[in-house]
CSV table of N, CA and C in Angstrom, one decimal:
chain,number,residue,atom,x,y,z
R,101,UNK,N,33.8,61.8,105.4
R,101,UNK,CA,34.6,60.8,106.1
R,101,UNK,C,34.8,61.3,107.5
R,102,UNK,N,34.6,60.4,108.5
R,102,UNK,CA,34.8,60.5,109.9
R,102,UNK,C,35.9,60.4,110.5
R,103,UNK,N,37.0,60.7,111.1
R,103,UNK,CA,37.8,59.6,111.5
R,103,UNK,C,37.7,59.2,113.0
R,104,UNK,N,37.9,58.0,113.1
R,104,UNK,CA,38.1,57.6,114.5
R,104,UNK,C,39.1,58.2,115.4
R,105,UNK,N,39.2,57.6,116.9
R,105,UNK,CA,40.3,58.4,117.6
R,105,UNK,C,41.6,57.3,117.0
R,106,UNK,N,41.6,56.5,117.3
R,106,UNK,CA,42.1,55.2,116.4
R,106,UNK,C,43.2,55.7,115.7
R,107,UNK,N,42.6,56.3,114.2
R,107,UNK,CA,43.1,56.9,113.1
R,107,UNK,C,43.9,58.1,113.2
R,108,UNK,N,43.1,59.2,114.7
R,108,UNK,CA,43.9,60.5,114.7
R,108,UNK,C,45.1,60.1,115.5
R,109,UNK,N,45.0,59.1,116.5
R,109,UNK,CA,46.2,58.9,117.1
R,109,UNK,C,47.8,58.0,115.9
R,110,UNK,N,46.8,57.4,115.2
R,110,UNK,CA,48.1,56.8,114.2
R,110,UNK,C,48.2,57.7,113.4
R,111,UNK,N,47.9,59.0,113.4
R,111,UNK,CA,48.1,60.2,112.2
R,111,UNK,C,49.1,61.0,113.2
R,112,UNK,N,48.8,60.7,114.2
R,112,UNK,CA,49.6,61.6,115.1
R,112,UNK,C,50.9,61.3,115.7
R,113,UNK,N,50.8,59.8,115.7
R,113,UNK,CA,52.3,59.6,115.7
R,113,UNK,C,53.3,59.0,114.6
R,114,UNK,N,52.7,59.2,113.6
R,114,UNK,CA,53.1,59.1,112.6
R,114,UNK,C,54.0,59.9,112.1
R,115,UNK,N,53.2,61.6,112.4
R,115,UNK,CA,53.6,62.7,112.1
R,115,UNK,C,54.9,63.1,113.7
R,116,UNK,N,54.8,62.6,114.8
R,116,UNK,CA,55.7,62.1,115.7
R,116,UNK,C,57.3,61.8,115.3
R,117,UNK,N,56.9,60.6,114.5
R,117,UNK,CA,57.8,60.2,113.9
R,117,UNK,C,58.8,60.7,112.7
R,118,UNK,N,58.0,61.6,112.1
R,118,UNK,CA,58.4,62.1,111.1
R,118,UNK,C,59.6,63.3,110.7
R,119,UNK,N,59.9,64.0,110.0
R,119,UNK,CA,61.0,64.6,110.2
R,119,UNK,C,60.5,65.8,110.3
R,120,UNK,N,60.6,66.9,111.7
R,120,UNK,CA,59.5,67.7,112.0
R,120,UNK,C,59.4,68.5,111.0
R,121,UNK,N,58.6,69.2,110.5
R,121,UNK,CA,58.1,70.7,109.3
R,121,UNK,C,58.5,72.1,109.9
R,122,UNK,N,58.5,73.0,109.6
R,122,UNK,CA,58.0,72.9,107.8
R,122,UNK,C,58.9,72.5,107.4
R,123,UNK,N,58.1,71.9,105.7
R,123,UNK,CA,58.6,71.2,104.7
R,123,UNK,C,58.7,72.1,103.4
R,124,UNK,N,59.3,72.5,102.3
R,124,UNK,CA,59.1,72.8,101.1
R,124,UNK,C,59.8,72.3,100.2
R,125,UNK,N,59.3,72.9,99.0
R,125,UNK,CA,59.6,72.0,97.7
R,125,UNK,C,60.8,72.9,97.0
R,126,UNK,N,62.2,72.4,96.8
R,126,UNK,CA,62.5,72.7,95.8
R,126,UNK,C,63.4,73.7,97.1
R,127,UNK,N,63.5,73.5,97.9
R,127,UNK,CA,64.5,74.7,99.0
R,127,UNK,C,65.3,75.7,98.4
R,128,UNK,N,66.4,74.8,97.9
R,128,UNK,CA,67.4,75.6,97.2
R,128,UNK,C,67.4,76.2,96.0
R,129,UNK,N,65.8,76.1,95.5
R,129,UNK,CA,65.6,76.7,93.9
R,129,UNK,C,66.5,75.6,93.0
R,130,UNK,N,66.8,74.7,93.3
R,130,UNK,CA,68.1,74.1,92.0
R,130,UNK,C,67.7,73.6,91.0
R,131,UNK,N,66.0,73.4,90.8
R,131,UNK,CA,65.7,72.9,90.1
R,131,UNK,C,65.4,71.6,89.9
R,132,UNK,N,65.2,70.9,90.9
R,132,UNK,CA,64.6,69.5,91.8
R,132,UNK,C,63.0,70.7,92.5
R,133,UNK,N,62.2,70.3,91.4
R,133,UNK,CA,61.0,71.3,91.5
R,133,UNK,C,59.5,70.1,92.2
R,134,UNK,N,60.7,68.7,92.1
R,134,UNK,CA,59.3,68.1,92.7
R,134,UNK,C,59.7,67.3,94.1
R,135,UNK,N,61.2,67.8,94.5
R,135,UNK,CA,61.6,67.3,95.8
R,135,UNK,C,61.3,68.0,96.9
R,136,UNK,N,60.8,67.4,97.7
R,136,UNK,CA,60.8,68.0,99.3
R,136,UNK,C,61.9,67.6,100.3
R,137,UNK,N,61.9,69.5,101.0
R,137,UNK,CA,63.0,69.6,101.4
R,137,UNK,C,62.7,70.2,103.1
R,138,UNK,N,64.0,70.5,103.8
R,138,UNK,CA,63.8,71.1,104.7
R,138,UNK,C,64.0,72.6,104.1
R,139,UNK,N,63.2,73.7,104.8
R,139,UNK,CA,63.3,75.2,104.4
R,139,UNK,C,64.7,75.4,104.0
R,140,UNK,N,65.6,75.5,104.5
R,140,UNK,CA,67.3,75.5,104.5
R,140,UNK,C,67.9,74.6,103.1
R,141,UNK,N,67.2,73.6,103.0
R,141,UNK,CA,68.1,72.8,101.9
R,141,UNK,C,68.6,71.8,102.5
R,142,UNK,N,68.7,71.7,103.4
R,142,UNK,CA,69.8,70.7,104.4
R,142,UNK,C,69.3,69.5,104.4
R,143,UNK,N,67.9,69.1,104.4
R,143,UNK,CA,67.5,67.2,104.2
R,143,UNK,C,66.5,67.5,103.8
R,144,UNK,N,67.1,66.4,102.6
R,144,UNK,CA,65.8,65.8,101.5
R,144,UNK,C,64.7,65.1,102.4
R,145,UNK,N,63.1,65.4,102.0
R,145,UNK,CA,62.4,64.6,103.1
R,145,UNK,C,61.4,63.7,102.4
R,146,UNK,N,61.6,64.0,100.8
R,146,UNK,CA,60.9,63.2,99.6
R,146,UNK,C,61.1,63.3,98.5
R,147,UNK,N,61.1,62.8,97.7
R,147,UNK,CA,61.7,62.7,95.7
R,147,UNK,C,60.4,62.2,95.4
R,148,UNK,N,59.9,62.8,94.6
R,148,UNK,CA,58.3,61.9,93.5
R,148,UNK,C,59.3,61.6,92.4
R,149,UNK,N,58.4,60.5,91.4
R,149,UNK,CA,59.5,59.6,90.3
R,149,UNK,C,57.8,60.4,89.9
R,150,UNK,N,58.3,60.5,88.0
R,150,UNK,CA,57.0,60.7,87.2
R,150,UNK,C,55.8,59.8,86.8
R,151,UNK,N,54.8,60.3,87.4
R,151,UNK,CA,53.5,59.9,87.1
R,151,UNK,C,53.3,59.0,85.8
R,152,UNK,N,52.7,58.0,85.3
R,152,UNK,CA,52.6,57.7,84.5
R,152,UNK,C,51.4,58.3,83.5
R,153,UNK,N,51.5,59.2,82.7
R,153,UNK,CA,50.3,60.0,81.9
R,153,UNK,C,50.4,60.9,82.0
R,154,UNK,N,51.7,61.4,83.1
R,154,UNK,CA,51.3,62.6,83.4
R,154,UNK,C,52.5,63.5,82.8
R,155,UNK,N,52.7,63.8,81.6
R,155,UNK,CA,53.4,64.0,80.4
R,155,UNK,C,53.5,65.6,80.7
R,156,UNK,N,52.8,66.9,81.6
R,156,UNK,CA,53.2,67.7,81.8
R,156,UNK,C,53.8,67.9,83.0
R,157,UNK,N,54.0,67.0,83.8
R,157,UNK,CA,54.0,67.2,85.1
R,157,UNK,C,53.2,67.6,86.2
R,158,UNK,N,51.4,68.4,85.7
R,158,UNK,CA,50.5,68.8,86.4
R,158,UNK,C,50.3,68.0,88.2
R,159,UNK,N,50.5,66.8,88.0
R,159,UNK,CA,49.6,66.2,88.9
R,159,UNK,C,51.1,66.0,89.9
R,160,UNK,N,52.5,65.7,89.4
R,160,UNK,CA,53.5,65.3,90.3
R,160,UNK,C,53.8,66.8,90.7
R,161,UNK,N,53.9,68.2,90.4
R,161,UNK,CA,53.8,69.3,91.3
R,161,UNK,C,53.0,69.3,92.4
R,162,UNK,N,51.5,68.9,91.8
R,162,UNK,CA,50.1,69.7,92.9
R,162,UNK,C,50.7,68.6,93.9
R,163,UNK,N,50.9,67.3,93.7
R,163,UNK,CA,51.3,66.4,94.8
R,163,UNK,C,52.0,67.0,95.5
R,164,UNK,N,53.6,67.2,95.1
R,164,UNK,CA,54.5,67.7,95.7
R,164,UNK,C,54.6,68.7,96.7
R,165,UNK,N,53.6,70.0,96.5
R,165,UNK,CA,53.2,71.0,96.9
R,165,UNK,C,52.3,70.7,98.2
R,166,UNK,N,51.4,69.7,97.7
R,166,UNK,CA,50.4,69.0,99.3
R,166,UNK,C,51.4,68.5,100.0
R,167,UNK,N,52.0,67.6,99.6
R,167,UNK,CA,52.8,66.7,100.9
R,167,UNK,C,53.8,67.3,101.4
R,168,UNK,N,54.6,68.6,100.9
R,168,UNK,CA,55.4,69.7,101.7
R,168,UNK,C,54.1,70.4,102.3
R,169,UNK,N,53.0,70.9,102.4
R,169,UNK,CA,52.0,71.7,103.1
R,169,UNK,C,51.5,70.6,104.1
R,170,UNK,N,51.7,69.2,104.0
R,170,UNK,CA,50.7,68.3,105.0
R,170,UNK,C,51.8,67.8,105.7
R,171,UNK,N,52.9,68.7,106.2
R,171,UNK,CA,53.9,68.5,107.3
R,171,UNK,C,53.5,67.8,108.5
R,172,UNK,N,54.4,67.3,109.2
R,172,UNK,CA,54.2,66.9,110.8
R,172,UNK,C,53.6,68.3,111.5
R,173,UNK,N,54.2,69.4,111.1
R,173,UNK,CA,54.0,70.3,111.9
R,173,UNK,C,52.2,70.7,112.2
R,174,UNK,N,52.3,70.5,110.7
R,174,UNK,CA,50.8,70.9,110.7
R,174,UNK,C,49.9,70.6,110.5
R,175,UNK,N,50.1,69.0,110.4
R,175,UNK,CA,49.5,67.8,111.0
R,175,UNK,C,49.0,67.8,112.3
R,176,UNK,N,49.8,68.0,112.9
R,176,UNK,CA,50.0,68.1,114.5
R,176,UNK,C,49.1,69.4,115.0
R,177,UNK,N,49.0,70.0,114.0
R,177,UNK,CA,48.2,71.9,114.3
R,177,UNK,C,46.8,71.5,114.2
R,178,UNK,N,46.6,70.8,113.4
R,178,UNK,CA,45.4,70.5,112.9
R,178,UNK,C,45.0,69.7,114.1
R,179,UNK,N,45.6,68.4,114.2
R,179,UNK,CA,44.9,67.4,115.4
R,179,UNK,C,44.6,67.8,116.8
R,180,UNK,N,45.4,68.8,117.1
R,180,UNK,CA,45.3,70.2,118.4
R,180,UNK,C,43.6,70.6,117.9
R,181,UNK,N,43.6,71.5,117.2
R,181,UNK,CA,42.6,71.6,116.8
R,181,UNK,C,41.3,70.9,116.9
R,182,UNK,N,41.3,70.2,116.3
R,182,UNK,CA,40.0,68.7,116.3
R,182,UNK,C,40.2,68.1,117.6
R,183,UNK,N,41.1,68.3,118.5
R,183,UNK,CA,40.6,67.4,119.7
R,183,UNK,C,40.1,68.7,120.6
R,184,UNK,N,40.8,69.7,120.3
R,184,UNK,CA,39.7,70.9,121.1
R,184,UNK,C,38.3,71.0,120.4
R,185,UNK,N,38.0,71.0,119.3
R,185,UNK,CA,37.0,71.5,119.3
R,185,UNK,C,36.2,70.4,119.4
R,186,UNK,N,36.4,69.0,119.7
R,186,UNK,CA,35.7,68.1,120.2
R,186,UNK,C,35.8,68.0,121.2
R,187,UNK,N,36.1,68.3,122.5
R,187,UNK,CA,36.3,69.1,123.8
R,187,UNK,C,35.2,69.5,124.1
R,188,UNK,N,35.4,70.4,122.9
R,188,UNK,CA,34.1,71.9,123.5
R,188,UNK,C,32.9,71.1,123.0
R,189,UNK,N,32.5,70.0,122.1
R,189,UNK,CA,31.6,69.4,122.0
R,189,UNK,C,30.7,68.4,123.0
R,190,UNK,N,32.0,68.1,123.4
R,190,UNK,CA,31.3,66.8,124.4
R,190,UNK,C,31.4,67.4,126.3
């Protein structure tokens, strides 16, 4: 998959918009193992509800775990990246 500039720019202000990162799951240990939080505890920045099938929880963790790691922050680290190194290409 390619993306256009199009796409990196609505990825980029999306993550703009968003509540800046880092993000992690479960901040305060309390035991909300699939909510995303700020590092501190201080704001909720996502709740997953349970997968339908998904009777161990496997798939609503590995989610949980991506969408606190695919922060604004590091969203934004990334797209830095890809427009330099398409810089140095063209």
């Amino acid at each position: 998959m390619t993306l256009t500039n199009e796409q990196i720019d609505e990825l980029e202000r999306l993550a703009l918009d968003a509540t800046p990162g880092p993000w992690k799951v479960d901040a305060l240990q309390i035991g909300a193992r699939f909510n995303i939080e700020l590092p501190d505890g201080s704001e909720a920045i996502a709740m997953t509800q349970q997968l339908a099938g998904d009777r161990l929880n496997e798939k609503r963790g590995a989610n949980a775990d991506f969408i606190a790691a695919a922060n604004p922050l590091t969203v934004r680290a990334l797209i830095n990246q890809l427009r330099a190194a398409q810089a140095g290409v063209n």
